[in-house]
């Protein structure tokens, strides 16, 4: 039966290298996720502030229209 080889066995060093690469990849991904979530929170805060400013401005304009 030609072509039937056994599974390659990994050495301890190659397993450690794979583990280190995986940890580095996970850390980079976690860092990216945290940056994205922080940016989203910042944008939501800015949007909330802008909404509040526009509501105040709208109230002022309505009072100006009704009382003048």
JSON list of C-alpha atoms in Angstrom, two decimals:
[
{"chain": "A", "resi": 1, "resn": "UNK", "atom": "CA", "xyz": [0.00, 0.00, 0.00]},
{"chain": "A", "resi": 2, "resn": "UNK", "atom": "CA", "xyz": [2.02, 2.90, -1.27]},
{"chain": "A", "resi": 3, "resn": "UNK", "atom": "CA", "xyz": [1.32, 6.42, -0.09]},
{"chain": "A", "resi": 4, "resn": "UNK", "atom": "CA", "xyz": [0.14, 5.52, 3.38]},
{"chain": "A", "resi": 5, "resn": "UNK", "atom": "CA", "xyz": [2.47, 7.18, 5.77]},
{"chain": "A", "resi": 6, "resn": "UNK", "atom": "CA", "xyz": [2.00, 7.62, 9.45]},
{"chain": "A", "resi": 7, "resn": "UNK", "atom": "CA", "xyz": [1.12, 10.93, 11.02]},
{"chain": "A", "resi": 8, "resn": "UNK", "atom": "CA", "xyz": [4.09, 13.21, 11.57]},
{"chain": "A", "resi": 9, "resn": "UNK", "atom": "CA", "xyz": [5.08, 13.49, 15.15]},
{"chain": "A", "resi": 10, "resn": "UNK", "atom": "CA", "xyz": [5.95, 16.88, 16.51]},
{"chain": "A", "resi": 11, "resn": "UNK", "atom": "CA", "xyz": [8.97, 17.47, 18.61]},
{"chain": "A", "resi": 12, "resn": "UNK", "atom": "CA", "xyz": [8.81, 19.29, 21.90]},
{"chain": "A", "resi": 13, "resn": "UNK", "atom": "CA", "xyz": [10.52, 22.32, 20.33]},
{"chain": "A", "resi": 14, "resn": "UNK", "atom": "CA", "xyz": [8.06, 22.53, 17.45]},
{"chain": "A", "resi": 15, "resn": "UNK", "atom": "CA", "xyz": [5.12, 22.21, 19.86]},
{"chain": "A", "resi": 16, "resn": "UNK", "atom": "CA", "xyz": [6.54, 25.04, 21.97]},
{"chain": "A", "resi": 17, "resn": "UNK", "atom": "CA", "xyz": [7.02, 27.15, 18.84]},
{"chain": "A", "resi": 18, "resn": "UNK", "atom": "CA", "xyz": [3.43, 26.50, 17.78]},
{"chain": "A", "resi": 19, "resn": "UNK", "atom": "CA", "xyz": [2.19, 27.35, 21.30]},
{"chain": "A", "resi": 20, "resn": "UNK", "atom": "CA", "xyz": [4.23, 30.57, 21.32]},
{"chain": "A", "resi": 21, "resn": "UNK", "atom": "CA", "xyz": [2.95, 31.54, 17.88]},
{"chain": "A", "resi": 22, "resn": "UNK", "atom": "CA", "xyz": [-0.62, 30.81, 18.95]},
{"chain": "A", "resi": 23, "resn": "UNK", "atom": "CA", "xyz": [-0.25, 32.87, 22.14]},
{"chain": "A", "resi": 24, "resn": "UNK", "atom": "CA", "xyz": [1.21, 35.77, 20.16]},
{"chain": "A", "resi": 25, "resn": "UNK", "atom": "CA", "xyz": [-1.61, 35.57, 17.62]},
{"chain": "A", "resi": 26, "resn": "UNK", "atom": "CA", "xyz": [-4.24, 35.49, 20.41]},
{"chain": "A", "resi": 27, "resn": "UNK", "atom": "CA", "xyz": [-2.60, 38.44, 22.18]},
{"chain": "A", "resi": 28, "resn": "UNK", "atom": "CA", "xyz": [-2.58, 40.49, 18.99]},
{"chain": "A", "resi": 29, "resn": "UNK", "atom": "CA", "xyz": [-6.20, 39.59, 18.35]},
{"chain": "A", "resi": 30, "resn": "UNK", "atom": "CA", "xyz": [-7.23, 40.45, 21.91]},
{"chain": "A", "resi": 31, "resn": "UNK", "atom": "CA", "xyz": [-5.41, 43.77, 21.67]},
{"chain": "A", "resi": 32, "resn": "UNK", "atom": "CA", "xyz": [-7.17, 44.55, 18.38]},
{"chain": "A", "resi": 33, "resn": "UNK", "atom": "CA", "xyz": [-10.56, 43.64, 19.85]},
{"chain": "A", "resi": 34, "resn": "UNK", "atom": "CA", "xyz": [-9.95, 45.85, 22.87]},
{"chain": "A", "resi": 35, "resn": "UNK", "atom": "CA", "xyz": [-8.94, 48.79, 20.66]},
{"chain": "A", "resi": 36, "resn": "UNK", "atom": "CA", "xyz": [-12.07, 48.31, 18.53]},
{"chain": "A", "resi": 37, "resn": "UNK", "atom": "CA", "xyz": [-14.35, 48.14, 21.56]},
{"chain": "A", "resi": 38, "resn": "UNK", "atom": "CA", "xyz": [-12.73, 51.20, 23.12]},
{"chain": "A", "resi": 39, "resn": "UNK", "atom": "CA", "xyz": [-13.16, 53.13, 19.88]},
{"chain": "A", "resi": 40, "resn": "UNK", "atom": "CA", "xyz": [-16.82, 52.12, 19.72]},
{"chain": "A", "resi": 41, "resn": "UNK", "atom": "CA", "xyz": [-17.40, 53.25, 23.33]},
{"chain": "A", "resi": 42, "resn": "UNK", "atom": "CA", "xyz": [-15.72, 56.58, 22.53]},
{"chain": "A", "resi": 43, "resn": "UNK", "atom": "CA", "xyz": [-17.90, 57.07, 19.44]},
{"chain": "A", "resi": 44, "resn": "UNK", "atom": "CA", "xyz": [-21.04, 56.22, 21.44]},
{"chain": "A", "resi": 45, "resn": "UNK", "atom": "CA", "xyz": [-20.08, 58.76, 24.11]},
{"chain": "A", "resi": 46, "resn": "UNK", "atom": "CA", "xyz": [-19.48, 61.44, 21.50]},
{"chain": "A", "resi": 47, "resn": "UNK", "atom": "CA", "xyz": [-22.80, 60.64, 19.83]},
{"chain": "A", "resi": 48, "resn": "UNK", "atom": "CA", "xyz": [-24.62, 60.87, 23.17]},
{"chain": "A", "resi": 49, "resn": "UNK", "atom": "CA", "xyz": [-23.03, 64.25, 23.87]},
{"chain": "A", "resi": 50, "resn": "UNK", "atom": "CA", "xyz": [-23.99, 65.49, 20.41]},
{"chain": "A", "resi": 51, "resn": "UNK", "atom": "CA", "xyz": [-27.58, 64.30, 20.87]},
{"chain": "A", "resi": 52, "resn": "UNK", "atom": "CA", "xyz": [-27.79, 66.17, 24.18]},
{"chain": "A", "resi": 53, "resn": "UNK", "atom": "CA", "xyz": [-26.37, 69.34, 22.61]},
{"chain": "A", "resi": 54, "resn": "UNK", "atom": "CA", "xyz": [-28.87, 69.16, 19.75]},
{"chain": "A", "resi": 55, "resn": "UNK", "atom": "CA", "xyz": [-31.78, 68.62, 22.15]},
{"chain": "A", "resi": 56, "resn": "UNK", "atom": "CA", "xyz": [-30.77, 71.68, 24.14]},
{"chain": "A", "resi": 57, "resn": "UNK", "atom": "CA", "xyz": [-30.42, 73.73, 20.98]},
{"chain": "A", "resi": 58, "resn": "UNK", "atom": "CA", "xyz": [-33.80, 72.49, 19.76]},
{"chain": "A", "resi": 59, "resn": "UNK", "atom": "CA", "xyz": [-35.44, 73.45, 23.07]},
{"chain": "A", "resi": 60, "resn": "UNK", "atom": "CA", "xyz": [-33.92, 76.93, 22.85]},
{"chain": "A", "resi": 61, "resn": "UNK", "atom": "CA", "xyz": [-35.13, 77.39, 19.29]},
{"chain": "A", "resi": 62, "resn": "UNK", "atom": "CA", "xyz": [-38.64, 76.19, 20.14]},
{"chain": "A", "resi": 63, "resn": "UNK", "atom": "CA", "xyz": [-38.82, 78.65, 23.05]},
{"chain": "A", "resi": 64, "resn": "UNK", "atom": "CA", "xyz": [-37.58, 81.41, 20.79]},
{"chain": "A", "resi": 65, "resn": "UNK", "atom": "CA", "xyz": [-40.28, 80.63, 18.18]},
{"chain": "A", "resi": 66, "resn": "UNK", "atom": "CA", "xyz": [-43.12, 80.34, 20.71]},
{"chain": "A", "resi": 67, "resn": "UNK", "atom": "CA", "xyz": [-42.23, 83.37, 22.82]},
{"chain": "A", "resi": 68, "resn": "UNK", "atom": "CA", "xyz": [-41.30, 85.81, 20.06]}
]
